[in-house]
Short mmCIF file of C-alpha atoms and ligand atoms in Angstrom, two decimals:
data_model
loop_
_atom_site.label_atom_id
_atom_site.label_comp_id
_atom_site.label_asym_id
_atom_site.label_seq_id
_atom_site.Cartn_x
_atom_site.Cartn_y
_atom_site.Cartn_z
CA MET A 1 -8.43 32.67 -0.46
CA LYS A 2 -7.53 29.14 -1.46
CA TRP A 3 -9.59 26.61 -3.38
CA ALA A 4 -9.44 22.87 -3.79
CA ARG A 5 -7.54 21.49 -6.78
CA LEU A 6 -9.25 19.30 -9.37
CA GLY A 7 -7.46 16.34 -10.89
CA VAL A 8 -9.32 14.97 -13.90
CA ASN A 9 -9.12 11.21 -14.25
CA ILE A 10 -9.22 10.45 -17.98
CA ASP A 11 -9.10 6.64 -17.76
CA HIS A 12 -12.61 6.40 -19.16
CA VAL A 13 -11.63 8.08 -22.41
CA ALA A 14 -9.13 5.25 -22.81
CA THR A 15 -11.85 2.73 -21.90
CA LEU A 16 -13.93 3.98 -24.82
CA ARG A 17 -10.94 3.80 -27.14
CA GLN A 18 -9.95 0.30 -26.03
CA GLN A 19 -13.50 -0.95 -26.35
CA ARG A 20 -13.34 -0.44 -30.15
CA GLY A 21 -9.62 -0.89 -30.59
CA GLU A 22 -9.47 2.46 -32.44
CA SER A 23 -7.01 5.30 -32.01
CA TYR A 24 -9.81 7.63 -30.91
CA PRO A 25 -11.03 9.09 -28.63
CA HIS A 26 -7.52 10.39 -28.13
CA ILE A 27 -6.30 10.49 -24.59
CA SER A 28 -4.04 13.41 -25.56
CA ARG A 29 -7.06 15.49 -26.50
CA ALA A 30 -8.74 14.70 -23.19
CA ALA A 31 -5.64 15.77 -21.28
CA GLN A 32 -5.27 18.95 -23.34
CA VAL A 33 -8.90 20.02 -22.98
CA SER A 34 -8.89 19.28 -19.25
CA LEU A 35 -5.76 21.28 -18.52
CA ALA A 36 -6.57 24.11 -20.94
CA THR A 37 -9.95 24.48 -19.20
CA GLY A 38 -8.36 24.88 -15.79
CA ALA A 39 -8.04 21.40 -14.30
CA HIS A 40 -5.08 21.36 -11.95
CA GLN A 41 -3.72 17.95 -12.90
CA ILE A 42 -4.35 14.84 -14.95
CA THR A 43 -4.87 11.53 -13.19
CA ILE A 44 -4.41 8.22 -14.96
CA HIS A 45 -4.38 4.70 -13.60
CA LEU A 46 -2.05 2.27 -15.33
CA ARG A 47 -3.63 -1.00 -14.29
CA GLU A 48 -1.77 -4.27 -14.26
CA ASP A 49 -4.21 -5.67 -16.87
CA ARG A 50 -3.94 -2.50 -19.06
CA ARG A 51 -7.70 -2.43 -19.47
CA HIS A 52 -7.77 1.28 -20.28
CA ILE A 53 -4.57 3.31 -19.96
CA GLN A 54 -1.69 1.77 -21.94
CA ASP A 55 2.02 2.19 -21.31
CA GLU A 56 2.32 4.53 -24.30
CA ASP A 57 -0.44 6.76 -22.88
CA VAL A 58 1.70 7.55 -19.87
CA PHE A 59 4.35 9.09 -22.17
CA VAL A 60 1.77 11.05 -24.15
CA VAL A 61 -0.12 12.39 -21.15
CA HIS A 62 3.01 13.18 -19.18
CA ASP A 63 4.36 15.10 -22.15
CA ILE A 64 1.22 17.24 -22.30
CA CYS A 65 1.34 17.86 -18.55
CA LYS A 66 4.98 18.92 -18.82
CA LYS A 67 4.23 21.27 -21.73
CA MET A 68 1.39 22.84 -19.77
CA GLY A 69 3.47 22.99 -16.57
CA LEU A 70 0.93 20.96 -14.60
CA PRO A 71 1.24 17.72 -12.64
CA LEU A 72 0.59 14.18 -13.72
CA ASN A 73 -0.81 11.97 -10.97
CA LEU A 74 -0.03 8.37 -11.83
CA GLU A 75 -2.21 5.86 -9.99
CA MET A 76 -0.76 2.40 -9.70
CA GLY A 77 -0.50 -0.75 -7.64
CA ALA A 78 2.55 -1.07 -5.37
CA THR A 79 4.29 -3.66 -7.53
CA GLU A 80 7.86 -3.89 -8.79
CA GLU A 81 6.71 -3.47 -12.38
CA MET A 82 4.80 -0.29 -11.59
CA THR A 83 7.62 1.10 -9.46
CA ARG A 84 9.94 0.63 -12.45
CA ILE A 85 7.48 2.45 -14.71
CA ALA A 86 6.99 5.27 -12.21
CA LEU A 87 10.75 5.72 -11.96
CA MET A 88 11.03 5.88 -15.73
CA HIS A 89 8.50 8.73 -15.86
CA ARG A 90 9.11 10.43 -12.52
CA PRO A 91 5.69 12.11 -12.38
CA GLN A 92 4.97 14.82 -9.82
CA TRP A 93 2.57 12.48 -8.03
CA VAL A 94 2.17 8.76 -7.67
CA CYS A 95 -1.01 7.53 -6.01
CA LEU A 96 -0.70 4.00 -4.66
CA VAL A 97 -3.94 2.04 -4.93
CA PRO A 98 -4.99 -1.52 -4.18
CA GLU A 99 -5.64 -3.50 -7.31
CA LYS A 100 -7.59 -6.68 -7.94
CA ARG A 101 -7.83 -8.06 -11.45
CA GLN A 102 -11.51 -8.98 -11.16
CA GLU A 103 -12.75 -5.64 -9.84
CA ARG A 104 -14.61 -3.25 -12.12
CA THR A 105 -12.94 -0.25 -10.51
CA THR A 106 -10.83 0.38 -7.40
CA GLU A 107 -13.19 -0.99 -4.80
CA GLY A 108 -11.66 0.20 -1.56
CA GLY A 109 -8.61 1.70 0.05
CA LEU A 110 -5.23 0.11 0.80
CA ASP A 111 -5.17 -2.19 3.78
CA VAL A 112 -2.09 -0.76 5.49
CA LEU A 113 -2.87 -2.55 8.76
CA LYS A 114 -1.92 -5.88 7.26
CA THR A 115 1.83 -6.33 7.83
CA GLU A 116 2.46 -7.90 4.44
CA ASN A 117 0.77 -5.00 2.64
CA PHE A 118 2.47 -2.43 4.80
CA GLU A 119 5.90 -3.87 4.00
CA ARG A 120 5.14 -3.93 0.27
CA LEU A 121 3.98 -0.31 0.39
CA LYS A 122 6.99 0.68 2.44
CA LYS A 123 9.35 -0.82 -0.13
CA CYS A 124 7.49 0.86 -2.97
CA CYS A 125 7.54 4.31 -1.28
CA ASP A 126 11.19 3.96 -0.29
CA ASP A 127 12.22 2.85 -3.77
CA ILE A 128 10.41 5.75 -5.41
CA LYS A 129 11.70 8.31 -2.94
CA SER A 130 15.30 7.13 -3.10
CA SER A 131 15.46 7.32 -6.92
CA SER A 132 13.05 10.19 -7.48
CA PRO A 133 12.86 12.34 -4.32
CA GLU A 134 10.86 15.02 -6.16
CA THR A 135 7.97 12.60 -6.80
CA LYS A 136 5.26 12.95 -4.20
CA ILE A 137 3.29 9.92 -3.08
CA SER A 138 -0.30 9.67 -1.97
CA LEU A 139 -1.91 6.59 -0.43
CA PHE A 140 -5.46 5.72 -1.42
CA VAL A 141 -7.15 4.66 1.82
CA GLU A 142 -10.40 4.63 3.78
CA ALA A 143 -10.86 7.39 6.37
CA ASP A 144 -10.33 5.00 9.26
CA PRO A 145 -8.25 6.58 12.09
CA GLU A 146 -6.03 3.50 12.63
CA THR A 147 -5.37 3.24 8.91
CA LEU A 148 -4.51 6.92 8.66
CA LYS A 149 -2.15 6.78 11.64
CA ARG A 150 -0.37 3.78 10.13
CA CYS A 151 -0.02 5.63 6.81
CA LEU A 152 2.06 8.23 8.59
CA ASP A 153 4.77 5.58 9.13
CA LEU A 154 5.29 5.42 5.37
CA ASN A 155 7.55 7.62 3.30
CA ALA A 156 4.67 9.44 1.59
CA ASP A 157 3.24 12.96 1.33
CA ALA A 158 -0.54 12.64 1.28
CA VAL A 159 -3.51 10.36 1.58
CA GLU A 160 -6.36 10.22 -0.90
CA ILE A 161 -9.52 9.22 0.89
CA HIS A 162 -11.67 6.68 -0.93
CA THR A 163 -15.05 8.38 -1.18
CA GLY A 164 -16.81 5.50 -2.95
CA GLU A 165 -19.13 4.57 -0.09
CA TYR A 166 -19.93 8.21 0.64
CA ALA A 167 -20.77 8.80 -3.03
CA LYS A 168 -23.05 5.74 -3.12
CA ASP A 169 -24.84 6.84 0.04
CA PHE A 170 -25.30 10.30 -1.45
CA LEU A 171 -26.99 8.84 -4.54
CA GLU A 172 -29.26 6.72 -2.32
CA ASN A 173 -30.18 9.71 -0.12
CA LYS A 174 -28.69 8.07 2.95
CA ASP A 175 -27.30 9.86 5.98
CA LEU A 176 -23.93 11.40 5.13
CA ALA A 177 -23.11 12.60 8.65
CA PRO A 178 -21.04 9.52 9.64
CA HIS A 179 -18.88 9.89 6.52
CA LEU A 180 -18.40 13.62 7.05
CA GLN A 181 -17.49 13.06 10.68
CA LYS A 182 -14.88 10.47 9.70
CA TYR A 183 -13.43 12.79 7.08
CA ARG A 184 -13.17 15.62 9.62
CA LYS A 185 -11.34 13.38 12.10
CA GLY A 186 -9.11 12.07 9.35
CA SER A 187 -8.21 15.57 8.32
CA MET A 188 -6.94 16.35 11.82
CA ILE A 189 -4.74 13.23 11.90
CA ILE A 190 -3.26 13.86 8.47
CA LYS A 191 -2.86 17.62 8.58
CA ALA A 192 -1.18 17.49 12.01
CA ARG A 193 1.72 15.90 10.12
CA GLY A 194 1.56 18.45 7.31
CA TRP A 195 0.51 15.83 4.75
CA GLY A 196 -1.90 16.52 1.91
CA TYR A 197 -5.52 15.45 2.29
CA HIS A 198 -7.09 14.41 -1.02
CA ALA A 199 -10.31 12.66 -2.00
CA GLY A 200 -11.63 10.66 -4.91
CA HIS A 201 -13.90 7.99 -6.29
CA GLY A 202 -17.50 8.12 -7.40
CA LEU A 203 -17.91 11.86 -6.90
CA THR A 204 -20.35 13.91 -8.97
CA LEU A 205 -21.10 17.61 -9.35
CA GLU A 206 -23.71 17.21 -6.61
CA SER A 207 -22.06 14.79 -4.21
CA VAL A 208 -18.86 16.81 -4.07
CA VAL A 209 -20.75 19.84 -2.67
CA PRO A 210 -20.99 18.72 1.00
CA LEU A 211 -17.27 17.91 0.88
CA LEU A 212 -16.43 21.30 -0.59
CA GLN A 213 -18.56 22.90 2.11
CA GLU A 214 -16.53 21.09 4.77
CA GLY A 215 -13.40 22.55 3.17
CA ASP A 216 -10.99 19.84 4.38
CA PHE A 217 -9.92 18.14 1.17
CA GLU A 218 -7.32 20.07 -0.77
CA GLU A 219 -7.62 17.98 -3.90
CA TYR A 220 -10.27 15.90 -5.64
CA ASN A 221 -9.63 13.35 -8.37
CA ILE A 222 -12.78 12.86 -10.38
CA GLY A 223 -13.22 10.87 -13.58
CA HIS A 224 -16.22 8.70 -14.30
CA TRP A 225 -18.86 11.35 -13.72
CA ILE A 226 -16.97 14.08 -15.59
CA ILE A 227 -16.56 11.89 -18.65
CA SER A 228 -20.16 10.58 -18.42
CA GLU A 229 -21.62 14.07 -18.16
CA SER A 230 -19.42 15.29 -21.00
CA VAL A 231 -21.20 12.88 -23.32
CA PHE A 232 -24.48 14.71 -22.79
CA ILE A 233 -22.96 18.19 -22.82
CA GLY A 234 -21.46 17.33 -26.21
CA LEU A 235 -24.02 14.99 -27.77
CA GLY A 236 -26.42 17.63 -29.16
CA HIS A 237 -23.55 19.69 -30.51
CA VAL A 238 -21.98 16.76 -32.35
CA ILE A 239 -25.31 15.62 -33.81
CA LYS A 240 -25.92 19.17 -35.14
CA GLU A 241 -22.49 19.12 -36.73
CA MET A 242 -23.19 15.79 -38.40
CA LEU A 243 -26.61 16.98 -39.68
CA THR A 244 -25.12 20.24 -40.99
CA LEU A 245 -22.68 18.12 -42.98
CA PHE A 246 -25.49 15.90 -44.31
CA LYS A 247 -27.37 19.00 -45.54
CA LYS A 248 -24.46 19.89 -47.81
CA TYR A 249 -25.00 16.73 -49.85
CA PRO A 250 -28.53 16.27 -51.30
CA LEU A 251 -29.47 12.76 -52.35
CA LYS A 252 -29.08 11.88 -56.01
CA GLY A 253 -32.09 12.94 -58.06
CA SER A 254 -33.61 15.09 -55.27
CA LEU A 255 -32.46 18.55 -56.53
N1 PXP B 1 -8.92 8.32 -7.26
C1 PXP B 1 -8.51 7.04 -7.33
C2 PXP B 1 -7.39 6.60 -6.47
C3 PXP B 1 -9.13 6.13 -8.22
O1 PXP B 1 -8.73 4.83 -8.27
C4 PXP B 1 -10.16 6.60 -9.05
C5 PXP B 1 -10.80 5.68 -10.05
O2 PXP B 1 -9.84 5.22 -10.95
C6 PXP B 1 -10.54 7.96 -8.95
C7 PXP B 1 -9.91 8.78 -8.04
C8 PXP B 1 -11.62 8.53 -9.81
O3 PXP B 1 -12.82 7.90 -9.53
P1 PXP B 1 -14.11 8.16 -10.45
O4 PXP B 1 -13.71 7.76 -11.83
O5 PXP B 1 -15.15 7.30 -9.85
O6 PXP B 1 -14.41 9.62 -10.35
#
């Protein structure tokens, strides 16, 4: 039997760190815990504006992945700067994503139907493949048949389907059938070429279930929910630890 792989996106640990300008929470610890617990890869997004992951983090996280013999999936925009960085690190996977400075998070898939975008992506894929043939490339796109067919003209290895709208509809109890139908169709287009079929964005422990039941996606990259839920799984434990420490030190004059 085979199961889907889980890539843990640890960008949000870096968001927390950047928000205070401290050295903690350490991204290295997040990568170590994720991989030691069984995650199949670490996903990080080095954004153009460096709002969470920093250039140095890519070294640190890649080093941990290498030590643990597991892949790093580097998400990035298809720019010359990012291509240069990817070629310096040569991760096992690069996931090309659209990037807008103003967006809160990646808001949709790549528009490969637009000639200008297609050419930029083509150059990026070709540059990566010619200098680092062992690096695999995935394209973050919507599950639109025309888009998926056009992806197959690029020198890549997989698509990652943007599940943001699906995840939102799940939370709002809307009909998921149209999404699932699109994903099924997409799977046929992509797998007929032997490419990988991945998914990510907005998924939770609950909303991933219908997708797992379908059994088409071989890999999921999940971040925001995992990190959010971890806060509550850990909060009580950390408070107990802090209170246990307090109990060791009675207030002056209270003995
Ligand atoms: N996959 C891609 C390509 C992404 O851009 C993101 C968000 O950075 C994710 C997966 C993870 O999404 P989320 O943090 O919502 O789980």
